[in-house]
Amino acid sequence: MQSSYKPQALLALITAAALAPFLNKAFYVDDPLFIWMAQQIVRHPLNPYGFDVNWSSFTQPMSAVMQNPPLCSYYIAAIGSIFGWSEMSLHAAFLFWATMSILGTFALAQRFCEVERRAPASPASQEIRPPDKRANAAPFQAALFTLFTPIFLVSATTVMCDVMMLALWIWALEFWLKGLDRGQWWRFLVSAALISAAALTKYFGIVLVALLAVYTLGRGRRFAIYLAFLLIPLAVISNYELITEEKYGHGLFSAATMASSSISSATRPSHIAQLLMGLAFGGGCFISASFFAPLHRKGILLAGAIVFALFAVAFKFLIVSWAYLEGSEAAVWLEGALFAAIGAGILALAAMNLVRQKSAEALLLMVWVFGTLAFATWFNWSITARTLLPMAPAVAFLTMAQFEQRQKRNWSKYVRLLAAAALSMLIAVADYRQADCARAAARLYQQRFGAEASKVRFRGHWGFQYYMQRCGAKPFDRNNPELVRGDILAGSFSDPDLAQLPALKVATWDETVFSVFPFLATSRIGTGASFYSSFGGPLPWVIRKIPPERYYSAHIR
């Protein structure tokens, strides 16, 4: 460990500077669910799910809608009750978790990016000692790599649970690994507490138990005694299951697991198509890794070209043939092939790293990467970029370690990092602009129909629902779809259920256009981009001409 804290301070400043432009980002995707639950916690601290919500065009209990545990909302409740519920205050509060994620990545990277250069463990202390020579810059660059991946930057501009869980995940790993190095029981206890907190932030956090068990046994059987500490998070999640079953009639952990399984099994395409989309999401989310690929080697370049060609054919016939697209199909299957090739390259890098090193650290990285991608592809309710976020540090370690082995100059790394940062920032800006359309539309309708807010019904959810309800409008209820004379119906033309609306009874129709980022999108029906769920498209983001967002309002006669 370096004695100076200058790298950590610099990383914290860079993280804050990268995310500062997004502090006023409109609440988007599932942000409203976390905020509404936080507001419920302020009123009823021991009953976070005890209210109803219309999130899918009909009213349901929050315990049936929200498939995440409550710890993130407790954090939002603490911030909101003190500093208010504005975008600025909540996004600023989540800067803490983004910064802790990057600082944790830096701490872990000092082990994983230099594992081949370490002195052997001392039999007495069982501690891996750092090399005596000048500390390598790879850990700092691995932390920057993690920051400047599209998946991290976009996720860090939300108030959902993903980055908070990532921070807890990384520091749980750091404390556990240091505990094994030094044989200090208190570090295992802190790690177990952090794993428990991660699991109560996002259920996927409980996977750390299996990940650390594999690594611990890989270090040697003499460390098996420490696995007893992993019973703590298992006990925590078991008690959570029992408490929620008693309070809400069903255990929320098992309910989320069954919901994901039932939805994915009912909506999943062929196994090959699902795998191809999983690789494409992985490659698109971690496209920064492609800037460090050794493409100067003819063998690797040739292999990459062959893989790309195979994936291009597969994408065209297995995915584009059923995906709903509005033109530019060739662009989608070519981008999909590129992303899938990058995703396959990341898996190959993890596997080759294990073959080359044959160490517990290499085993941990491979299980970390393969396990996260497998879960996101096969076991989650759909493929979402957010589910892949936990593997960001592992991809950073693998990428920077293999680049370091080629003994490239540091300035070359920073040029590549700048290129990756520029692309990732553009993707985050596109997501920001898309989110802002819903807020702008809601503000327009508030100005236009403020005196008649009680008569306004709207179609659409995510941020549009949050801002419309804040204005006093009510969501359309498909269980009670009747609209009376004088009602006003508003929504987005991108609503997939728009065609189901009755064409009669409309007296006047008004359309408003809002500009988006013109050539890049993270979530737009018809473009192939669907960062937040593969239900809307097979790619996490696309580069193509993006049409403006269109909203309508209709007076009912």
XYZ file of C-alpha atoms in Angstrom:
557
model
C 0.000 0.000 0.000
C 1.377 3.396 -0.909
C 2.052 5.661 2.047
C 0.850 8.767 0.237
C -2.854 9.425 -0.222
C -2.320 11.673 -3.239
C -3.588 9.053 -5.746
C -6.776 8.561 -3.729
C -7.376 12.304 -3.454
C -6.815 12.733 -7.182
C -9.190 9.866 -7.990
C -11.864 11.399 -5.766
C -11.487 14.747 -7.540
C -11.630 13.154 -11.002
C -14.734 11.161 -10.037
C -16.485 14.276 -8.739
C -15.496 16.254 -11.837
C -16.727 13.517 -14.198
C -20.125 13.267 -12.481
C -20.671 16.954 -11.628
C -22.271 17.764 -15.024
C -24.994 15.184 -14.272
C -26.022 16.360 -10.790
C -29.215 17.891 -12.160
C -30.141 14.847 -14.245
C -33.866 14.115 -14.267
C -34.986 11.097 -12.278
C -35.191 8.231 -14.736
C -36.022 4.537 -15.118
C -36.605 3.038 -11.624
C -35.411 6.124 -9.712
C -39.029 6.969 -8.745
C -39.540 3.582 -7.065
C -36.544 4.129 -4.808
C -37.623 7.705 -4.020
C -41.250 6.792 -3.286
C -40.098 4.015 -0.985
C -37.738 6.461 0.748
C -40.625 8.869 1.306
C -42.654 5.988 2.725
C -39.745 5.208 5.082
C -39.759 8.780 6.363
C -43.457 8.360 7.281
C -43.286 4.707 8.381
C -39.659 3.651 9.018
C -40.483 -0.013 9.664
C -42.843 -0.477 6.708
C -40.911 0.467 3.544
C -43.164 -1.492 1.152
C -46.474 -0.639 2.802
C -48.205 1.273 0.009
C -49.667 0.770 -3.456
C -48.291 2.039 -6.749
C -49.486 2.098 -10.359
C -46.283 1.214 -12.199
C -47.530 -1.090 -14.963
C -50.798 0.676 -15.821
C -52.615 -0.921 -12.886
C -52.340 -0.621 -9.113
C -50.276 -3.156 -7.164
C -48.702 -3.380 -3.705
C -45.190 -1.947 -3.671
C -43.962 -5.278 -2.302
C -45.005 -6.870 -5.615
C -43.566 -4.123 -7.825
C -40.216 -3.384 -6.160
C -37.767 -6.225 -6.729
C -34.954 -4.675 -4.698
C -34.242 -4.648 -0.948
C -34.726 -1.410 1.009
C -31.278 -0.278 2.196
C -30.727 2.134 -0.710
C -34.103 3.750 -0.033
C -33.208 4.109 3.658
C -30.134 6.042 2.533
C -32.261 8.229 0.248
C -34.722 8.778 3.108
C -31.928 10.028 5.370
C -30.649 12.407 2.679
C -34.077 13.568 1.496
C -35.407 14.286 4.975
C -32.410 16.517 5.721
C -31.418 18.099 2.399
C -34.633 17.776 0.401
C -35.745 15.618 -2.493
C -34.358 17.604 -5.406
C -32.306 16.047 -8.175
C -29.260 18.032 -7.093
C -29.309 16.939 -3.457
C -29.913 13.234 -4.151
C -27.399 12.954 -6.990
C -24.814 14.774 -4.864
C -25.427 12.266 -2.064
C -24.800 9.373 -4.454
C -21.418 10.866 -5.384
C -20.246 9.294 -2.132
C -20.939 5.775 -3.384
C -19.380 6.445 -6.781
C -16.245 7.795 -5.109
C -16.059 4.868 -2.688
C -16.376 2.474 -5.642
C -13.426 4.061 -7.431
C -11.289 4.278 -4.281
C -12.100 0.638 -3.497
C -11.118 -0.344 -7.041
C -7.782 1.413 -6.529
C -7.213 -0.478 -3.273
C -8.007 -3.857 -4.824
C -6.039 -3.101 -7.992
C -2.787 -2.949 -6.020
C -3.218 -6.682 -5.622
C -4.711 -7.769 -8.942
C -2.815 -5.538 -11.349
C 0.576 -6.524 -9.947
C 0.024 -10.072 -8.783
C 2.855 -11.454 -10.914
C 5.324 -8.954 -9.487
C 4.745 -9.685 -5.834
C 7.141 -11.265 -3.451
C 5.958 -14.630 -2.119
C 3.894 -14.712 1.019
C 5.772 -14.843 4.302
C 5.039 -18.162 6.023
C 4.908 -16.401 9.376
C 2.520 -13.598 8.513
C 0.837 -15.217 5.485
C 0.858 -11.708 4.031
C 1.562 -10.881 0.419
C 4.136 -8.125 0.448
C 4.332 -5.436 -2.174
C 7.469 -5.152 -4.272
C 10.271 -2.928 -3.094
C 10.599 -1.113 -6.387
C 8.616 2.031 -7.212
C 4.875 1.403 -7.088
C 3.354 0.745 -10.469
C 0.813 3.148 -11.956
C -1.494 0.309 -13.038
C -3.776 0.483 -9.941
C -4.448 4.172 -10.538
C -5.158 3.516 -14.197
C -7.415 0.566 -13.366
C -9.496 2.848 -11.143
C -9.751 5.391 -13.972
C -10.689 2.600 -16.376
C -13.559 1.584 -14.080
C -14.774 5.172 -13.835
C -14.671 5.712 -17.586
C -16.685 2.720 -18.688
C -20.176 3.466 -20.041
C -21.811 1.176 -17.502
C -20.283 2.957 -14.499
C -20.802 6.519 -15.700
C -24.438 5.964 -16.662
C -25.235 3.986 -13.501
C -23.577 6.624 -11.321
C -25.954 9.290 -12.668
C -28.993 7.528 -11.174
C -30.256 7.187 -7.603
C -30.850 3.461 -7.950
C -29.083 0.851 -5.846
C -26.432 -0.361 -8.300
C -23.437 1.847 -7.531
C -24.145 1.732 -3.807
C -24.073 -2.069 -3.964
C -20.863 -1.945 -6.036
C -19.102 0.160 -3.398
C -20.106 -2.240 -0.627
C -19.115 -5.210 -2.829
C -15.623 -3.873 -3.534
C -14.826 -2.964 0.059
C -16.159 -6.314 1.287
C -13.646 -7.968 -1.033
C -10.846 -5.697 0.134
C -11.434 -6.412 3.821
C -11.770 -10.161 3.251
C -8.610 -10.432 1.160
C -6.627 -8.361 3.643
C -8.010 -10.561 6.411
C -6.629 -13.631 4.669
C -3.279 -11.913 4.170
C -2.913 -10.885 7.795
C -5.037 -13.382 9.679
C -7.011 -10.601 11.423
C -10.463 -11.787 12.472
C -11.940 -8.296 12.689
C -11.438 -7.795 8.951
C -13.575 -10.853 8.240
C -16.252 -9.443 10.527
C -16.244 -6.096 8.707
C -16.350 -7.907 5.354
C -19.317 -10.003 6.485
C -21.146 -6.839 7.563
C -20.428 -5.216 4.195
C -21.648 -8.317 2.332
C -24.844 -8.205 4.377
C -25.290 -4.519 3.541
C -24.626 -5.231 -0.147
C -27.280 -7.963 -0.168
C -29.778 -5.613 1.508
C -28.972 -2.995 -1.137
C -29.329 -5.323 -4.118
C -29.979 -9.035 -3.813
C -27.123 -9.905 -6.145
C -24.748 -8.864 -3.353
C -25.248 -12.230 -1.658
C -23.261 -13.801 -4.531
C -20.160 -12.507 -2.747
C -20.529 -15.408 -0.310
C -19.907 -17.940 -3.081
C -17.223 -15.794 -4.719
C -15.217 -15.436 -1.516
C -15.673 -19.087 -0.621
C -14.128 -20.088 -3.963
C -11.233 -17.689 -3.507
C -10.599 -18.676 0.111
C -10.441 -22.391 -0.705
C -8.248 -21.525 -3.687
C -5.760 -19.929 -1.292
C -5.492 -23.174 0.673
C -7.478 -25.467 2.930
C -5.905 -23.947 6.012
C -8.023 -20.834 5.400
C -11.310 -22.784 5.422
C -11.928 -21.932 9.064
C -12.584 -18.308 8.075
C -15.543 -19.365 5.931
C -17.604 -19.401 9.125
C -17.806 -15.606 8.877
C -19.738 -16.008 5.612
C -22.601 -17.497 7.610
C -23.338 -13.972 8.883
C -24.695 -12.555 5.576
C -26.564 -15.818 4.980
C -28.199 -15.409 8.390
C -29.019 -11.777 7.641
C -30.723 -12.541 4.316
C -32.565 -15.510 5.876
C -33.938 -13.329 8.658
C -34.863 -10.672 6.113
C -36.819 -13.321 4.227
C -38.679 -14.369 7.380
C -39.459 -10.787 8.449
C -40.782 -9.758 5.029
C -42.822 -12.961 4.747
C -44.518 -12.169 8.029
C -45.092 -8.518 7.133
C -46.072 -8.761 3.455
C -47.305 -12.315 3.069
C -44.313 -13.525 1.066
C -40.555 -13.420 1.456
C -39.239 -10.642 -0.749
C -35.879 -12.268 -1.503
C -37.427 -15.509 -2.786
C -40.197 -13.539 -4.538
C -37.632 -11.520 -6.489
C -35.817 -14.713 -7.447
C -39.003 -16.394 -8.672
C -40.157 -13.260 -10.517
C -36.876 -13.068 -12.419
C -37.053 -16.758 -13.298
C -40.667 -16.677 -14.484
C -40.262 -13.516 -16.569
C -37.013 -14.621 -18.204
C -38.313 -18.103 -19.028
C -41.444 -16.651 -20.636
C -39.722 -13.977 -22.705
C -36.289 -15.402 -23.517
C -35.433 -16.043 -27.183
C -33.350 -19.033 -28.277
C -30.374 -19.956 -26.108
C -27.899 -18.873 -28.787
C -29.649 -15.524 -29.257
C -29.720 -14.968 -25.491
C -26.007 -15.721 -25.217
C -25.271 -13.412 -28.135
C -27.171 -10.558 -26.498
C -25.416 -11.199 -23.191
C -22.040 -10.916 -24.911
C -23.195 -7.797 -26.750
C -24.307 -6.140 -23.526
C -21.000 -7.089 -21.917
C -18.949 -5.712 -24.782
C -21.004 -2.539 -25.121
C -20.886 -1.815 -21.391
C -17.130 -2.407 -21.259
C -16.178 -1.094 -24.680
C -13.363 0.790 -22.945
C -11.469 -2.528 -22.907
C -11.247 -2.437 -26.708
C -9.002 0.642 -26.515
C -6.359 -1.544 -24.841
C -6.632 -4.581 -27.109
C -3.318 -5.750 -28.668
C -4.560 -5.315 -32.220
C -0.995 -4.888 -33.514
C -0.577 -8.651 -33.163
C -1.604 -10.256 -36.433
C -2.899 -13.441 -34.822
C -5.189 -11.585 -32.436
C -6.360 -9.232 -35.178
C -7.193 -12.144 -37.459
C -9.002 -14.036 -34.695
C -10.965 -10.902 -33.831
C -11.996 -10.409 -37.458
C -13.211 -14.015 -37.723
C -15.194 -13.765 -34.482
C -16.709 -10.467 -35.616
C -17.799 -11.968 -38.937
C -19.402 -14.968 -37.237
C -21.218 -12.773 -34.734
C -22.379 -10.428 -37.499
C -24.071 -13.298 -39.317
C -25.563 -14.605 -36.081
C -26.831 -11.165 -35.064
C -28.442 -10.569 -38.435
C -30.380 -13.822 -38.564
C -30.972 -14.648 -34.893
C -31.630 -11.240 -33.362
C -32.354 -8.537 -35.922
C -34.905 -10.848 -37.518
C -37.182 -10.586 -34.439
C -36.067 -7.336 -32.782
C -38.376 -4.363 -33.347
C -36.343 -1.825 -35.314
C -37.144 1.287 -37.310
C -34.595 1.219 -40.115
C -30.781 0.946 -39.863
C -30.921 -2.797 -39.272
C -27.424 -3.170 -40.705
C -26.051 -0.702 -38.161
C -27.605 -2.698 -35.325
C -26.261 -6.084 -36.351
C -22.809 -4.661 -37.093
C -22.662 -2.890 -33.733
C -24.029 -6.011 -32.087
C -21.307 -8.120 -33.664
C -18.627 -5.670 -32.518
C -19.974 -5.563 -28.968
C -20.334 -9.354 -28.803
C -16.755 -9.802 -30.053
C -15.523 -7.470 -27.296
C -17.586 -9.383 -24.737
C -16.123 -12.685 -25.912
C -12.662 -11.132 -25.746
C -13.192 -10.184 -22.100
C -14.170 -13.766 -21.266
C -11.144 -15.070 -23.150
C -8.904 -12.647 -21.269
C -10.213 -13.902 -17.914
C -9.723 -17.542 -18.932
C -6.207 -17.000 -20.318
C -5.248 -15.085 -17.188
C -6.116 -18.160 -15.103
C -4.190 -20.479 -17.442
C -1.145 -18.220 -17.304
C -1.067 -17.456 -13.588
C -2.782 -20.468 -11.976
C -3.353 -18.429 -8.810
C -6.258 -17.879 -6.449
C -6.433 -14.272 -7.632
C -6.774 -15.354 -11.271
C -9.453 -17.866 -10.265
C -11.354 -15.157 -8.414
C -11.262 -12.837 -11.432
C -12.483 -15.538 -13.805
C -15.352 -16.620 -11.551
C -16.195 -12.958 -10.931
C -16.452 -12.159 -14.656
C -18.015 -15.400 -15.888
C -20.466 -15.588 -12.982
C -21.721 -12.023 -13.334
C -22.185 -12.319 -17.092
C -23.921 -15.691 -16.716
C -26.325 -14.315 -14.121
C -27.146 -11.255 -16.225
C -27.691 -13.405 -19.321
C -29.585 -16.389 -17.947
C -31.010 -15.701 -14.508
C -32.076 -12.058 -14.366
C -35.564 -11.037 -15.522
C -33.969 -9.554 -18.644
C -30.450 -8.607 -19.700
C -29.733 -5.209 -18.196
C -26.516 -3.218 -18.190
C -26.958 -2.456 -14.500
C -26.720 -6.166 -13.633
C -23.265 -6.289 -15.236
C -21.915 -3.394 -13.148
C -20.339 -5.587 -10.400
C -17.810 -7.013 -12.882
C -16.466 -3.542 -13.821
C -13.459 -3.687 -11.440
C -12.583 -7.230 -12.555
C -12.589 -6.168 -16.218
C -10.410 -3.196 -15.284
C -7.893 -5.404 -13.477
C -7.660 -7.885 -16.336
C -7.373 -5.186 -18.988
C -4.737 -3.090 -17.265
C -2.688 -6.085 -16.099
C -2.418 -7.546 -19.590
C -1.580 -4.133 -21.017
C 1.090 -3.657 -18.333
C 2.672 -6.963 -19.318
C 3.289 -5.561 -22.786
C 5.402 -2.851 -21.089
C 3.747 0.050 -22.803
C 4.651 3.565 -21.765
C 2.341 5.283 -19.311
C 1.531 8.111 -21.692
C 0.074 5.565 -24.129
C -2.279 4.309 -21.404
C -3.530 7.792 -20.638
C -4.186 8.536 -24.308
C -6.277 5.372 -24.488
C -8.016 6.243 -21.220
C -8.870 9.697 -22.576
C -10.390 8.121 -25.693
C -12.416 5.712 -23.544
C -13.466 8.581 -21.273
C -14.642 10.698 -24.216
C -16.846 7.908 -25.585
C -18.237 7.009 -22.154
C -19.044 10.643 -21.388
C -20.925 10.946 -24.702
C -22.990 7.879 -23.804
C -23.767 9.360 -20.371
C -24.746 12.679 -21.977
C -27.104 10.871 -24.358
C -28.738 9.152 -21.389
C -29.010 12.517 -19.601
C -30.720 14.129 -22.597
C -33.165 11.238 -22.935
C -34.085 11.457 -19.249
C -34.583 15.209 -19.471
C -37.250 14.870 -22.171
C -39.720 13.369 -19.691
C -39.090 16.127 -17.152
C -39.450 18.821 -19.809
C -42.721 17.296 -21.059
C -44.142 17.116 -17.532
C -43.221 20.754 -16.892
C -44.884 21.779 -20.138
C -48.096 19.981 -19.223
C -47.988 21.462 -15.726
C -47.860 24.946 -17.226
C -50.525 24.139 -19.791
C -52.974 22.205 -17.606
C -52.035 23.300 -14.090
C -55.550 24.418 -13.222
C -56.936 21.124 -14.558
C -54.302 18.802 -13.077
C -56.942 16.580 -11.478
C -58.365 15.849 -14.954
C -55.040 14.828 -16.492
C -54.349 11.122 -17.052
C -51.032 10.019 -18.490
C -49.556 6.956 -20.141
C -45.909 6.081 -19.534
C -43.763 5.478 -16.525
C -40.174 5.946 -15.354
C -39.317 9.626 -14.903
C -42.385 10.837 -16.810
C -44.643 9.228 -14.199
C -42.645 10.748 -11.335
C -42.864 14.300 -12.652
C -46.479 14.013 -13.819
C -47.637 12.698 -10.440
C -45.716 15.468 -8.722
C -47.775 17.904 -10.806
C -51.001 16.289 -9.575
C -51.782 14.175 -12.666
C -52.861 10.544 -12.307
C -51.583 7.478 -14.168
C -53.877 5.755 -16.651
C -55.394 2.618 -15.097
C -56.095 -0.144 -17.576
C -58.384 -1.808 -15.007
C -60.527 1.340 -15.107
C -59.851 2.717 -18.604
C -62.956 4.866 -19.031
C -62.241 8.521 -19.752
C -65.006 11.088 -19.277
C -65.734 14.302 -21.101
C -63.189 16.967 -20.155
C -60.394 14.562 -19.235
C -56.948 15.110 -20.706
C -54.751 12.203 -21.748
C -50.984 12.746 -22.139
C -48.080 10.488 -22.945
C -45.162 9.652 -25.201
C -45.362 8.280 -28.723
C -42.647 5.823 -27.680
C -45.163 4.144 -25.339
C -45.467 0.587 -26.723
C -49.115 0.452 -25.567
C -50.136 3.605 -27.427
C -51.833 1.615 -30.191
C -54.218 0.127 -27.631
C -55.833 3.495 -26.846
C -59.322 3.990 -28.245
C -59.315 6.207 -31.323
C -62.680 7.785 -30.563
C -63.760 10.462 -28.122
C -60.764 12.696 -28.915
C -61.829 16.320 -29.399
C -58.410 17.948 -29.900
C -54.936 16.522 -30.315
C -51.658 18.287 -29.606
C -48.112 17.090 -30.280
C -44.852 18.417 -28.807
C -41.313 17.524 -29.876
C -38.281 17.438 -27.551
C -34.717 17.172 -28.824
C -32.449 14.319 -27.755
C -28.787 13.577 -28.346
C -28.768 13.404 -32.160
C -26.539 10.417 -32.960
C -26.371 8.194 -29.873
C -28.974 6.600 -27.597
C -29.022 4.343 -24.544
C -32.746 3.632 -24.492
C -35.087 4.306 -27.380
C -37.791 2.071 -28.820
C -37.069 1.158 -32.434
C -33.346 1.971 -32.387
C -32.094 -1.282 -30.889
C -30.756 0.513 -27.799
C -32.093 -0.576 -24.428
C -29.500 -0.058 -21.695
C -32.010 -0.818 -18.943
C -33.627 -3.954 -20.378
C -33.113 -6.158 -23.415
C -36.903 -6.175 -23.830
C -36.536 -2.860 -25.686
C -33.572 -3.801 -27.849
C -30.577 -6.139 -28.125
C -27.866 -3.532 -27.405
C -27.030 -1.304 -24.423
C -26.449 1.700 -26.695
C -26.277 2.495 -30.392
C -24.733 5.051 -32.707
C -27.209 6.135 -35.365
C -29.501 9.050 -36.182
C -31.862 9.423 -33.226
C -35.268 11.028 -33.886
C -36.611 13.592 -31.386
C -38.871 12.474 -28.556
C -42.562 13.160 -29.258
C -45.262 13.642 -26.620
C -48.987 14.079 -27.124
C -51.917 15.481 -25.199
C -55.555 14.800 -26.110
C -58.757 16.390 -24.824
C -61.579 13.884 -24.428
C -65.014 14.970 -25.614
